[in-house]
Structure formats: C-alpha cells, structure tokens
mmCIF file of C-alpha atoms and ligand atoms in Angstrom:
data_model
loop_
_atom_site.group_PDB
_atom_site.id
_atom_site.type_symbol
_atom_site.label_atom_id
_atom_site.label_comp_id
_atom_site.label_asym_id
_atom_site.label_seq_id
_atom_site.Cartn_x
_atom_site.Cartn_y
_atom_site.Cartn_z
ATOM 1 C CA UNK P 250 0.000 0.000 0.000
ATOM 2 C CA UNK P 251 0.987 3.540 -0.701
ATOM 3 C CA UNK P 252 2.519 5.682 2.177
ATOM 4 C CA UNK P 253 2.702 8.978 2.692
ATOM 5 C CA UNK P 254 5.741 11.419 3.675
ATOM 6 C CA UNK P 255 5.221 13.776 5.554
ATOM 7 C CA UNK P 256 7.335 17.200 4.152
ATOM 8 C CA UNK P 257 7.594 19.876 6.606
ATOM 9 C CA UNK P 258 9.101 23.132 4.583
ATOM 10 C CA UNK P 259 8.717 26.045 6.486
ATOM 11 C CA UNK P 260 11.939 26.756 7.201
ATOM 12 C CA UNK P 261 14.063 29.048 4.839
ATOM 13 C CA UNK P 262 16.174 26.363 2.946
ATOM 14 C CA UNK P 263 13.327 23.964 1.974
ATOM 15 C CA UNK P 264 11.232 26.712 0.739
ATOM 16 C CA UNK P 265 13.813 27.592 -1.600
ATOM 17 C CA UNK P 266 14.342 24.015 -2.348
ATOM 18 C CA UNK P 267 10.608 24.229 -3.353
ATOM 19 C CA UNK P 268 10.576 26.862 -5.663
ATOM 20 C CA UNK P 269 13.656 25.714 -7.112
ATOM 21 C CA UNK P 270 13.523 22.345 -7.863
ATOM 22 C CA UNK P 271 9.366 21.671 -7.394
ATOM 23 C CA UNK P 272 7.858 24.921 -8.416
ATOM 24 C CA UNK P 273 10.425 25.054 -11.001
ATOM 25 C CA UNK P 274 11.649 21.526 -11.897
ATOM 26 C CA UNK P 275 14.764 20.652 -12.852
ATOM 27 C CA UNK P 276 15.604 19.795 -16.714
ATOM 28 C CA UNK P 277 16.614 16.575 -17.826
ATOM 29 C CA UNK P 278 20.025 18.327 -19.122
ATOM 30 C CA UNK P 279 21.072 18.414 -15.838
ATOM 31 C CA UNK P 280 20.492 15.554 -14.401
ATOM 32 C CA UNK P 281 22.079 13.571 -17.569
ATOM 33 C CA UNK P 282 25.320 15.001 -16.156
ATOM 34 C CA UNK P 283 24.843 12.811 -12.645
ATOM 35 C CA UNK P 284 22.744 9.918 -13.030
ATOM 36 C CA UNK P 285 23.223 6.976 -15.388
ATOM 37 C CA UNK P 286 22.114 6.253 -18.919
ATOM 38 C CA UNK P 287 19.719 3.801 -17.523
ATOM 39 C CA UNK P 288 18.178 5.794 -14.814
ATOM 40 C CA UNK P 289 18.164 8.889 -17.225
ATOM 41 C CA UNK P 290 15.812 6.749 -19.885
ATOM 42 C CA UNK P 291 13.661 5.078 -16.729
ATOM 43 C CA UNK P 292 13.354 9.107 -15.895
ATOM 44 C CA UNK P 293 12.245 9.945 -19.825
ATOM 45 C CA UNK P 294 9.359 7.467 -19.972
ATOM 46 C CA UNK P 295 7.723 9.399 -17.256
ATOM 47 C CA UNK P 296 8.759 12.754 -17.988
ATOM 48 C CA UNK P 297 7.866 13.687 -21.843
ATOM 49 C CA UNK P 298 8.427 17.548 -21.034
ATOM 50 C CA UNK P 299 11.942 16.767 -19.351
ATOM 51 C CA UNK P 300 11.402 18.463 -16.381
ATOM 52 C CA UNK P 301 11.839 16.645 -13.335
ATOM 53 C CA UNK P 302 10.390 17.758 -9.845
ATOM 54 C CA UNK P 303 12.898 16.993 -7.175
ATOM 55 C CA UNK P 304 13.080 16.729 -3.810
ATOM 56 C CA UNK P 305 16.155 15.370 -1.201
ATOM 57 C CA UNK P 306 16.747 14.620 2.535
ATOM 58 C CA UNK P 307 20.147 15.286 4.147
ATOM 59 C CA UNK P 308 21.091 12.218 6.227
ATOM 60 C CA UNK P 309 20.328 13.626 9.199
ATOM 61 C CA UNK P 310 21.934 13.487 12.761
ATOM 62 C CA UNK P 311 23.337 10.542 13.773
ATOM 63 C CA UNK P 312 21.692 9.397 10.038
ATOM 64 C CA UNK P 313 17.999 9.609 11.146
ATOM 65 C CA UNK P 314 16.411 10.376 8.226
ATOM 66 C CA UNK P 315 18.202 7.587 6.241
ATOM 67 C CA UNK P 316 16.040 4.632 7.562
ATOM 68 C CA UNK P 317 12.837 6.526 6.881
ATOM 69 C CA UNK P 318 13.792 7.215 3.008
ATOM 70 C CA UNK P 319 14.552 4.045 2.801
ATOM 71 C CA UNK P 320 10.830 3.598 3.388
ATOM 72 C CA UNK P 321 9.804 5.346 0.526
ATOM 73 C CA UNK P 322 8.573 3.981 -2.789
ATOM 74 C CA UNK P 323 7.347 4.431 -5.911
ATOM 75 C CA UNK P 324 3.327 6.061 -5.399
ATOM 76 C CA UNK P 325 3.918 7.287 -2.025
ATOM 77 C CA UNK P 326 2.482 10.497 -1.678
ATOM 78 C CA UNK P 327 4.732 13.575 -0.567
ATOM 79 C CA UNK P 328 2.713 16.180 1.594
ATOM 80 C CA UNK P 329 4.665 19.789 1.830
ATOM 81 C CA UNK P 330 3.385 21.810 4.685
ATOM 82 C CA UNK P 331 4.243 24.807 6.269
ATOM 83 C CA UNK P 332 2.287 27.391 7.916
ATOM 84 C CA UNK P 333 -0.383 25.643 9.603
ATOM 85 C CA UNK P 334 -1.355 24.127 6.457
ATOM 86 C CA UNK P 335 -0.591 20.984 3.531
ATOM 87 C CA UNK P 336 -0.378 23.083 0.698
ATOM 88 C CA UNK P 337 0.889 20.509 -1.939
ATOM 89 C CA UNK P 338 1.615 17.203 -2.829
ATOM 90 C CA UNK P 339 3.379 15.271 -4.932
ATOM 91 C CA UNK P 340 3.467 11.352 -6.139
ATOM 92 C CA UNK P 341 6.745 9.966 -5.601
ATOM 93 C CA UNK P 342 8.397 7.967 -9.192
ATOM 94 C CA UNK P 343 11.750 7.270 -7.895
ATOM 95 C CA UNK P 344 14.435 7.636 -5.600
ATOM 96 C CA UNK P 345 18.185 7.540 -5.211
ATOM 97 C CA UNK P 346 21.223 9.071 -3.639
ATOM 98 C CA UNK P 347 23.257 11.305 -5.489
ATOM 99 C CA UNK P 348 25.827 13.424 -3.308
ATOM 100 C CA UNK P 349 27.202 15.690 -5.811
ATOM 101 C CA UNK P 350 23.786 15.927 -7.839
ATOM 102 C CA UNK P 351 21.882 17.047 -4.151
ATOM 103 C CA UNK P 352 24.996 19.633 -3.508
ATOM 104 C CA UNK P 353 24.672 21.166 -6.943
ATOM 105 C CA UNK P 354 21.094 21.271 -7.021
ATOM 106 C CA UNK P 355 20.794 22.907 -3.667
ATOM 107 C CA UNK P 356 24.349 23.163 -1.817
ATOM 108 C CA UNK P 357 25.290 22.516 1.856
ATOM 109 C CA UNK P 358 23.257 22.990 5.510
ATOM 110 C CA UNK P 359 25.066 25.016 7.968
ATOM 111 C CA UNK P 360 26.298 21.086 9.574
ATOM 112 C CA UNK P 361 27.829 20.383 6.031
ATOM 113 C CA UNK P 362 25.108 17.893 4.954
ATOM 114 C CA UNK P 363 23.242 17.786 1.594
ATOM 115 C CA UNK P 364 20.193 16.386 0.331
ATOM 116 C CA UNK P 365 21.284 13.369 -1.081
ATOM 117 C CA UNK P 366 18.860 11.121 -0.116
ATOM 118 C CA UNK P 367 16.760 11.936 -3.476
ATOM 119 C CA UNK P 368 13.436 11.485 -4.863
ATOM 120 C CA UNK P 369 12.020 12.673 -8.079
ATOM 121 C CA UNK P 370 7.377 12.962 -7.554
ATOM 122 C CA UNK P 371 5.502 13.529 -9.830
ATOM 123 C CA UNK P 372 1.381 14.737 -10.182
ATOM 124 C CA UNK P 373 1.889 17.623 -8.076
ATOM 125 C CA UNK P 374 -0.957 19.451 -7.265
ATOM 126 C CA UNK P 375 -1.807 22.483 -4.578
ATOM 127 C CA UNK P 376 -3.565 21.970 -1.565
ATOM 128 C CA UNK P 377 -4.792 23.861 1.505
ATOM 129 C CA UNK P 378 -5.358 21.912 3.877
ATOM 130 C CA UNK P 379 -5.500 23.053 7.474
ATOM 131 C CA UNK P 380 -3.536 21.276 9.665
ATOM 132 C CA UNK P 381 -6.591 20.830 12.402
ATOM 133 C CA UNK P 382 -8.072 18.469 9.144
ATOM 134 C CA UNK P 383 -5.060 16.537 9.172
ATOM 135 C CA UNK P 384 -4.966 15.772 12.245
ATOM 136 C CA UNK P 385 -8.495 14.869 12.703
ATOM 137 C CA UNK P 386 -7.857 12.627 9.485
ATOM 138 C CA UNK P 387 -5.343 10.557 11.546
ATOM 139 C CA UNK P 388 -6.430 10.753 14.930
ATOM 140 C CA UNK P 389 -4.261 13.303 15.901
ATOM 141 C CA UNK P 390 -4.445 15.347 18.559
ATOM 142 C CA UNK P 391 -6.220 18.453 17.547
ATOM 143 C CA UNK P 392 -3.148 20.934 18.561
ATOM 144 C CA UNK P 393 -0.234 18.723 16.593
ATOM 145 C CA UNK P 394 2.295 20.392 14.019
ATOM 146 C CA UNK P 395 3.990 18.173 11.671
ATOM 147 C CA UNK P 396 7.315 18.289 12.570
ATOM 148 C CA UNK P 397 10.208 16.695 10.695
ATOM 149 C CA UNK P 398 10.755 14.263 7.710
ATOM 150 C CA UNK P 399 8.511 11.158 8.602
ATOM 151 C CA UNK P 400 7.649 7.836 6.360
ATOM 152 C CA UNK P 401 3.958 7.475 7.650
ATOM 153 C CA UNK P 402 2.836 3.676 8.287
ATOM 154 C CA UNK P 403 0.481 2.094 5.962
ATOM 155 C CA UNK P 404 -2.628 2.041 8.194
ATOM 156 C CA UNK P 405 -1.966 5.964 8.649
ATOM 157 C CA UNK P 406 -0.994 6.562 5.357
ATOM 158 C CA UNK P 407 -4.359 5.303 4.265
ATOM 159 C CA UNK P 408 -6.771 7.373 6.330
ATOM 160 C CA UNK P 409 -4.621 10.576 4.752
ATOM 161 C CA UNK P 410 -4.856 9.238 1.547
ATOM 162 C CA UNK P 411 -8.560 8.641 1.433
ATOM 163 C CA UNK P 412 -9.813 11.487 3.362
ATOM 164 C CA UNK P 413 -7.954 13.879 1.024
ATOM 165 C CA UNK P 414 -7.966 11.867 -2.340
ATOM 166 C CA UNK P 415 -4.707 12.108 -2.660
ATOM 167 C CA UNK P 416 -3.850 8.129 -4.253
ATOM 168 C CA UNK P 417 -2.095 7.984 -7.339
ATOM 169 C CA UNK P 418 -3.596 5.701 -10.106
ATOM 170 C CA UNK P 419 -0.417 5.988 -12.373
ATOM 171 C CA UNK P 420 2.272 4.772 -9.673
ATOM 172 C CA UNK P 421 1.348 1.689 -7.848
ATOM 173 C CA UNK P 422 3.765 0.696 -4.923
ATOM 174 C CA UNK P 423 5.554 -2.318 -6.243
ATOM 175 C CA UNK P 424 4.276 -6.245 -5.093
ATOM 176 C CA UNK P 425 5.833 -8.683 -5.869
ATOM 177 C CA UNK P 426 4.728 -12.155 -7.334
ATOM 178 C CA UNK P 427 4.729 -13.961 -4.003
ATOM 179 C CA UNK P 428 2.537 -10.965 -2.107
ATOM 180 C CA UNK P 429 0.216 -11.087 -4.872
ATOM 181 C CA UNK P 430 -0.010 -15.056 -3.927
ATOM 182 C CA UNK P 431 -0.753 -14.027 -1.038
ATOM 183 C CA UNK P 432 -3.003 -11.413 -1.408
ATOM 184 C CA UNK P 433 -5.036 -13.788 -3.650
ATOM 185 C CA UNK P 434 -5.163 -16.660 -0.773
ATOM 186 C CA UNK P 435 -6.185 -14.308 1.477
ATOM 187 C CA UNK P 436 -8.944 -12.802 -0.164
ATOM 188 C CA UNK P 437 -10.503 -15.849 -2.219
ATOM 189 C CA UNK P 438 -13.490 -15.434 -0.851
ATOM 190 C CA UNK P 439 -14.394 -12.076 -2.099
ATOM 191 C CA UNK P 440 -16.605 -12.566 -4.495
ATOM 192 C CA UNK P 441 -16.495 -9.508 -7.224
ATOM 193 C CA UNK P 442 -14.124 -7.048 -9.134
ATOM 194 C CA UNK P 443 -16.018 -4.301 -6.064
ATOM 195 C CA UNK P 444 -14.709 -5.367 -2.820
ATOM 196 C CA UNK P 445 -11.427 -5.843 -5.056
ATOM 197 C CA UNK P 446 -11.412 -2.254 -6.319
ATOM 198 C CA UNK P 447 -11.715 -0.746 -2.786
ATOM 199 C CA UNK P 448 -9.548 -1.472 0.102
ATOM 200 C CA UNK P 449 -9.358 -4.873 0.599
ATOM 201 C CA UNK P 450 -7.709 -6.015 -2.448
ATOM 202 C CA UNK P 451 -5.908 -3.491 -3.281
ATOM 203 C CA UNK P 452 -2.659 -5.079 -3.305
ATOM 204 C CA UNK P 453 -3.997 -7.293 -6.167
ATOM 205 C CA UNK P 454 -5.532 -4.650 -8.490
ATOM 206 C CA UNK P 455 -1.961 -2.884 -8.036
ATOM 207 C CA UNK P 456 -0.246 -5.565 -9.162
ATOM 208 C CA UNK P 457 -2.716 -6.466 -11.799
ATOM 209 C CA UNK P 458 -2.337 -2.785 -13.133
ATOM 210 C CA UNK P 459 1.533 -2.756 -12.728
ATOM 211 C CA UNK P 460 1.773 -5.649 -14.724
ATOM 212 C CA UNK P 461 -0.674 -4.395 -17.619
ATOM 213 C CA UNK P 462 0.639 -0.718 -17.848
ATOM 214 C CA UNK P 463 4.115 -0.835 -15.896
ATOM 215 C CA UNK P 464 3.595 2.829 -14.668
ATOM 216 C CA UNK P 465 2.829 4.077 -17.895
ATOM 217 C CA UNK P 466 0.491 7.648 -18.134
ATOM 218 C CA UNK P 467 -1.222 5.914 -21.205
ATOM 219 C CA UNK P 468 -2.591 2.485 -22.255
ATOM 220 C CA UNK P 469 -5.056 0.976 -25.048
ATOM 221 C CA UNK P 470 -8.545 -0.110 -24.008
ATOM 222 C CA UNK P 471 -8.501 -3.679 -24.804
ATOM 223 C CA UNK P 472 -11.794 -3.411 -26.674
ATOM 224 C CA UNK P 473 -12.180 -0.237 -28.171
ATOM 225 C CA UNK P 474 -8.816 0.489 -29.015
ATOM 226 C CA UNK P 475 -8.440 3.759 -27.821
ATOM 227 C CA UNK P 476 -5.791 5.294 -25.984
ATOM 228 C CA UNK P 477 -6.793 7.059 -22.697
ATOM 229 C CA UNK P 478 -4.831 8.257 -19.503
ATOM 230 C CA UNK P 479 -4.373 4.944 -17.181
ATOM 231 C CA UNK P 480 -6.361 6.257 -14.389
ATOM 232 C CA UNK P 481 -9.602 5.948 -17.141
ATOM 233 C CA UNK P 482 -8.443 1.912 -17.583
ATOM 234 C CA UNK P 483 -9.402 -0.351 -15.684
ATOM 235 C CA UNK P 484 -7.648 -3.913 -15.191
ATOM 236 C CA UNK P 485 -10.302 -5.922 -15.899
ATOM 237 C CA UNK P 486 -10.394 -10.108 -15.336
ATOM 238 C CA UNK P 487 -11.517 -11.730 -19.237
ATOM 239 C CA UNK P 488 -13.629 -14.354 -16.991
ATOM 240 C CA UNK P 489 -15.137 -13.239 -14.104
ATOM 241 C CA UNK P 490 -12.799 -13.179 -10.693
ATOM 242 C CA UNK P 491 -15.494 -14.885 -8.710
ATOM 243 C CA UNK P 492 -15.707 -17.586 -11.028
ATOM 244 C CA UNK P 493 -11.895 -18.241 -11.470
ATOM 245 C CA UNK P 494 -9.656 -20.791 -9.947
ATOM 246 C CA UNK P 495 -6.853 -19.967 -7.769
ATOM 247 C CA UNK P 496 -5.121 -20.871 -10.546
ATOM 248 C CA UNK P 497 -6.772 -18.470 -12.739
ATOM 249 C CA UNK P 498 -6.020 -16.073 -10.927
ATOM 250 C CA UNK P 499 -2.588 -16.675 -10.196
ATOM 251 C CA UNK P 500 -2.049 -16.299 -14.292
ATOM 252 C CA UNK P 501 -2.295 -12.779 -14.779
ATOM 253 C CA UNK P 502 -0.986 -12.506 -17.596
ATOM 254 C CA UNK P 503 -3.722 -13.691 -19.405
ATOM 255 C CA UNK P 504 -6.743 -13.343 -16.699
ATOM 256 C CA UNK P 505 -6.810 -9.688 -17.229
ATOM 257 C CA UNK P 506 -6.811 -6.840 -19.885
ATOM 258 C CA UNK P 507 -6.654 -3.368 -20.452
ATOM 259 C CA UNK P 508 -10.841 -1.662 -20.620
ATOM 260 C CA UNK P 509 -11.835 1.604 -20.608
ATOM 261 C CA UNK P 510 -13.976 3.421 -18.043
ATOM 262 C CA UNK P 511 -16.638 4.783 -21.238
ATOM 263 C CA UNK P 512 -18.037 1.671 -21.647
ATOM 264 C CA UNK P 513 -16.097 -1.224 -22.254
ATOM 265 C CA UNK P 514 -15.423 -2.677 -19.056
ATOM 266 C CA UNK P 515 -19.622 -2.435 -18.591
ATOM 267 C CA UNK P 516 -20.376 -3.648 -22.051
ATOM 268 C CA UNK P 517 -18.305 -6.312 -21.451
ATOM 269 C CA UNK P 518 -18.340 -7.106 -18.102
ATOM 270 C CA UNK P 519 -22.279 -7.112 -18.245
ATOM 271 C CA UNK P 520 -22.203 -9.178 -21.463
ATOM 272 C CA UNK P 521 -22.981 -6.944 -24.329
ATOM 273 C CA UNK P 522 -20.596 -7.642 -26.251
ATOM 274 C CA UNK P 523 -18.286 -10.566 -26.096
ATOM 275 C CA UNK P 524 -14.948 -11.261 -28.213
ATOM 276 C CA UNK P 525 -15.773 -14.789 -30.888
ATOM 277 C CA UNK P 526 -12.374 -15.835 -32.559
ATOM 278 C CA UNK P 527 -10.681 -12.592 -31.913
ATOM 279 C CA UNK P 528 -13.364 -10.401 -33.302
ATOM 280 C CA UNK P 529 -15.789 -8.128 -30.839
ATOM 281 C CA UNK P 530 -19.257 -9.192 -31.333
ATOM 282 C CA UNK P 531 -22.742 -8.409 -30.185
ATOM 283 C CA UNK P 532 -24.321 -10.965 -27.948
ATOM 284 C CA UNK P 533 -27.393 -12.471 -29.475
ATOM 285 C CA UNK P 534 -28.534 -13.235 -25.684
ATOM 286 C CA UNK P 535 -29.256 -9.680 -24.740
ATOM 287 C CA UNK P 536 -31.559 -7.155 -25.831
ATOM 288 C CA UNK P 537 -30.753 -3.756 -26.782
ATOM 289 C CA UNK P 538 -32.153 -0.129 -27.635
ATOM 290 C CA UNK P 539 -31.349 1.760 -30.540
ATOM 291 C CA UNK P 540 -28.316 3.616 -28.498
ATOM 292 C CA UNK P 541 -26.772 0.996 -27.313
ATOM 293 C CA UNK P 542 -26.719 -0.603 -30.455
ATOM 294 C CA UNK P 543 -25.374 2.694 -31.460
ATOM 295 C CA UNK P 544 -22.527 2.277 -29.227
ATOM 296 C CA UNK P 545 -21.995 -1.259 -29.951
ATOM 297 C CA UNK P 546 -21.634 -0.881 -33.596
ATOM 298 C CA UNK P 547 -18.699 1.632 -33.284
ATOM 299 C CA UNK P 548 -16.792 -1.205 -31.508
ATOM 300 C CA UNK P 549 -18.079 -4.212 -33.190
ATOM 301 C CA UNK P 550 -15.789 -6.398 -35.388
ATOM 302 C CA UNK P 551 -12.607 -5.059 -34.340
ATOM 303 C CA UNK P 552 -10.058 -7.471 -33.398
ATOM 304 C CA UNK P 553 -9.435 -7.783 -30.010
ATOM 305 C CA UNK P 554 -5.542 -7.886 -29.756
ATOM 306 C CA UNK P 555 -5.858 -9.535 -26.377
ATOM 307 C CA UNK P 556 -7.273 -12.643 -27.683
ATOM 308 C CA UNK P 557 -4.691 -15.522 -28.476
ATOM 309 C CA UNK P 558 -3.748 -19.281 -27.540
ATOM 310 C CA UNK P 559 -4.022 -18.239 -23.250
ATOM 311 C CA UNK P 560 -6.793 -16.136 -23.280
ATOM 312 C CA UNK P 561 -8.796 -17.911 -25.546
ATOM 313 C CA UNK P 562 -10.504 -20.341 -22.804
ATOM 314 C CA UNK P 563 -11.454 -17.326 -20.417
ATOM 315 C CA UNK P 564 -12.926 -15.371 -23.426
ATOM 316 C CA UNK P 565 -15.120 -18.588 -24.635
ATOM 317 C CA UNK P 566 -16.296 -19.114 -20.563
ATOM 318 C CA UNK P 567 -17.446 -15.101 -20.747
ATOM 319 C CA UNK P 568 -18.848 -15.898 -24.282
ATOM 320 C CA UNK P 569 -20.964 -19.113 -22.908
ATOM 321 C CA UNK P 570 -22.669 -16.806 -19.792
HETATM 322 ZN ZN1 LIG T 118 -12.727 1.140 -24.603
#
C-alpha cells in the first residue's frame, strides 16, 4: 500500500528548495550530467516535457532520516506543509542518492550535509489543507504540528490518503509475485471485481495494473482500441474473478486486460458484447435499444488484440454466460 511522507518546509532552505527544484523543476540536461544512462531513460518514460520535480533529505543526525527514506517507494504520496497548512503534494516515481547531484542542485546545511537522499514525484498538485483536518484525518491530537521528515505507516498513510484523495492511479507501490499469492489466498473469498477495487484487495488490483501498464500515463482499451490516460483503464479479469480458480487467478498474464472506463469494461463485463475468434461481437442473448446498439456498432468487429492461444478459454467461458 501507498505511504505517505510527511514534508515539513517552512523553514528558509526547503522553501527555496521548493521553488527551485518543485515549483520550477529541474531539466533533464542536468540531471544527464549525474545519473546513469539507464536511470536517465527510466526518468524519460515518465517525464515527456523533461522536467523533473525533485526533492532530497540530508542524512540527518546521527543518520535519522536515512532509515525513513529508505521507506519510501514508488506512489507514495509527498505532503509539503508549512504554515499551519498541507499546501501541496506530490506522487513519488523514484528515488536515489546522489551526493554531488543534491549539492549542486541545492548546496550545503550550515552542519555540512546535503540532500542526497533523493526522490524525483511527480502529479503535483496544490492543496490547503488546514492542519486541524489533518490531524483529525489521523487521529491526531487536535493541537499537533507536523514536525520533521517522517515515512507514515500504511494504516496511517491510508486514512490521509482517502480522506484527502490524494492516491495515485499511475504509480502503484511495487508487489511482488509472491505478495500477490498471497493477497489472492487471502482474499478468495471475495466474491467480485467491487470489494477488489476498494480497500481490501488493493494489493492485487496494483499488481494487476503494474503488470498491464508498468507505470505508464497511457494504455489501449482492450476493446475499443483507444488510448486514454491509465487512471480511465481499468484492469479488468476476461472471466469473471469470482468464477476463477486460484489458478486463474494466479495467471495474470492472461486473466486480465486493459478496458476503458466509457463503456467497455460495462459492455463487457455485463455481457454486451463478447470477443468470438478474436473479433468483438454483439451478444445475441441480450436485448438492446437503438443507443446501445449505437454504441456497440462503433466497436463491433474489431479485433481484439488480447485474444490468443491463453486467453482464448477465459474469453469462450465469458462468451458461454
Ligand atoms: Zn474502450
């Protein structure tokens, strides 16, 4: 599950380092000087414009705030405050530590420290949130300032992130094969793509998206072909979850496919259309009116790029319901 770091940047130097490297982010020129070829293309993907919103941590005394970055990952959600209030956030992409790109970014503290502890966010967006909401938000006492770089824990981090809608549906934390084994043991009994969607299961539909659009901004409906922002996809299972096997599920590379939010995933999910031999078709089963069959016909006979040898099976079970 995402977490979410908590920013304090009142003080002088960090609200420098805000407009300078947040406010105003820094180009991909310069960090191609510091970081390596490999990190510098991860970096492109999710930066078109090349410009690169940065933030750092010095380590800290006696190394403090080390342990907490360590914390962080990819879809944790920064929260700046300062003045009694959030007032932005940020989504975090990725993280390293760079001495000499933190000192020439932003130079020295007065101990002789810099911000190496990096991380680059993304989706930033202004807030203004007082802190008395916060607080209330995570059972805080009313009176509490945020004080200090903190890595919140999960079970915090979620009563933030849902009381101020401030989840990321491009970057998903990462899960690995075994916790989504897990996940999927655990929660076998829920019986729909719903209780899957919200809360419980959420470690599943992040995986499920990571694996379809690998943090991408952009994927292809599945059905309709189009190409539409990731959070307006949906990763939706070809047969339906409740019906599948653990074994199904575990094979999610096939079990699931790209559908967009205008339609598809209903039309599909719901049966109105299915996919015969590769090819989107009407289902002679249901009825329609004139509109729908308005909106079927725009998607009908494409080829559904999707189907092949593994997904065939789970498309002919969704055909046959
Ligand atoms: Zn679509």
């Amino acid at each position: 599950m995402n977490k979410v770091i908590l920013q304090p940047s009142g003080n002088k130097d960090a609200r420098e380092h805000y407009e300078n490297t947040i406010q105003s982010p820094v180009s991909m020129q310069v960090l191609t000087e510091y970081l390596s070829e490999e990190t510098i293309n991860q970096l492109e993907a999710f930066y078109p414009d090349r410009s690169v919103p940065t933030w750092g941590v010095t380590p800290g005394k006696n190394n403090v705030n080390v342990q907490k970055w360590g914390k962080i990952q990819t879809g944790d959600v920064t929260v700046f405050s300062a003045n009694g209030q959030i007032f932005a956030s940020g989504v975090v992409v990725l993280k390293l530590q760079h001495k000499e790109l933190a000192a020439q970014l932003w130079g020295y503290d007065k101990s002789g420290q810099t911000w190496e502890y990096i991380y680059f966010l993304d989706e930033i967006k202004q807030h203004a949130i007082p802190y008395i909401e916060f607080n209330r938000a995570v059972r805080y006492a009313d009176n509490y300032i945020i004080q200090g770089f903190n890595v919140l824990r999960e079970e915090l981090s979620e009563r933030i992130l849902s009381s101020f809608d401030l989840k990321s549906e491009i970057y998903l934390p990462d899960v690995s094969e075994e916790e989504y084994e897990q996940e999927i043991l655990q929660f076998e009994d829920h019986d729909n793509l719903d209780t899957n969607r919200s809360g419980k299961g959420r470690k599943e539909q992040s995986f499920l998206r990571r694996k379809l659009f690998k943090n991408k901004k952009v994927g292809v409906c599945g059905i309709c072909g189009n190409q539409y922002p990731v959070d307006l996809l949906v990763a939706a299972h070809i047969k339906k979850r409740s019906k599948c096997s653990r074994e199904e599920k575990l094979d999610y590379k096939n079990i699931v496919m790209p559908m967009c939010k205008f339609g598809c995933d209903d039309l599909f999910e719901k049966g109105y259309i299915v996919v015969c031999d590769g090819k989107i078709q009407r289902n002679i089963k249901k009825s329609y009116t004139p509109h729908l069959l308005e909106r079927v016909a725009q998607i009908e006979t494409r080829e559904c790029k999707h189907w092949n040898d593994h997904t065939r099976k789970y498309f002919e079970w969704h055909q046959q319901q």
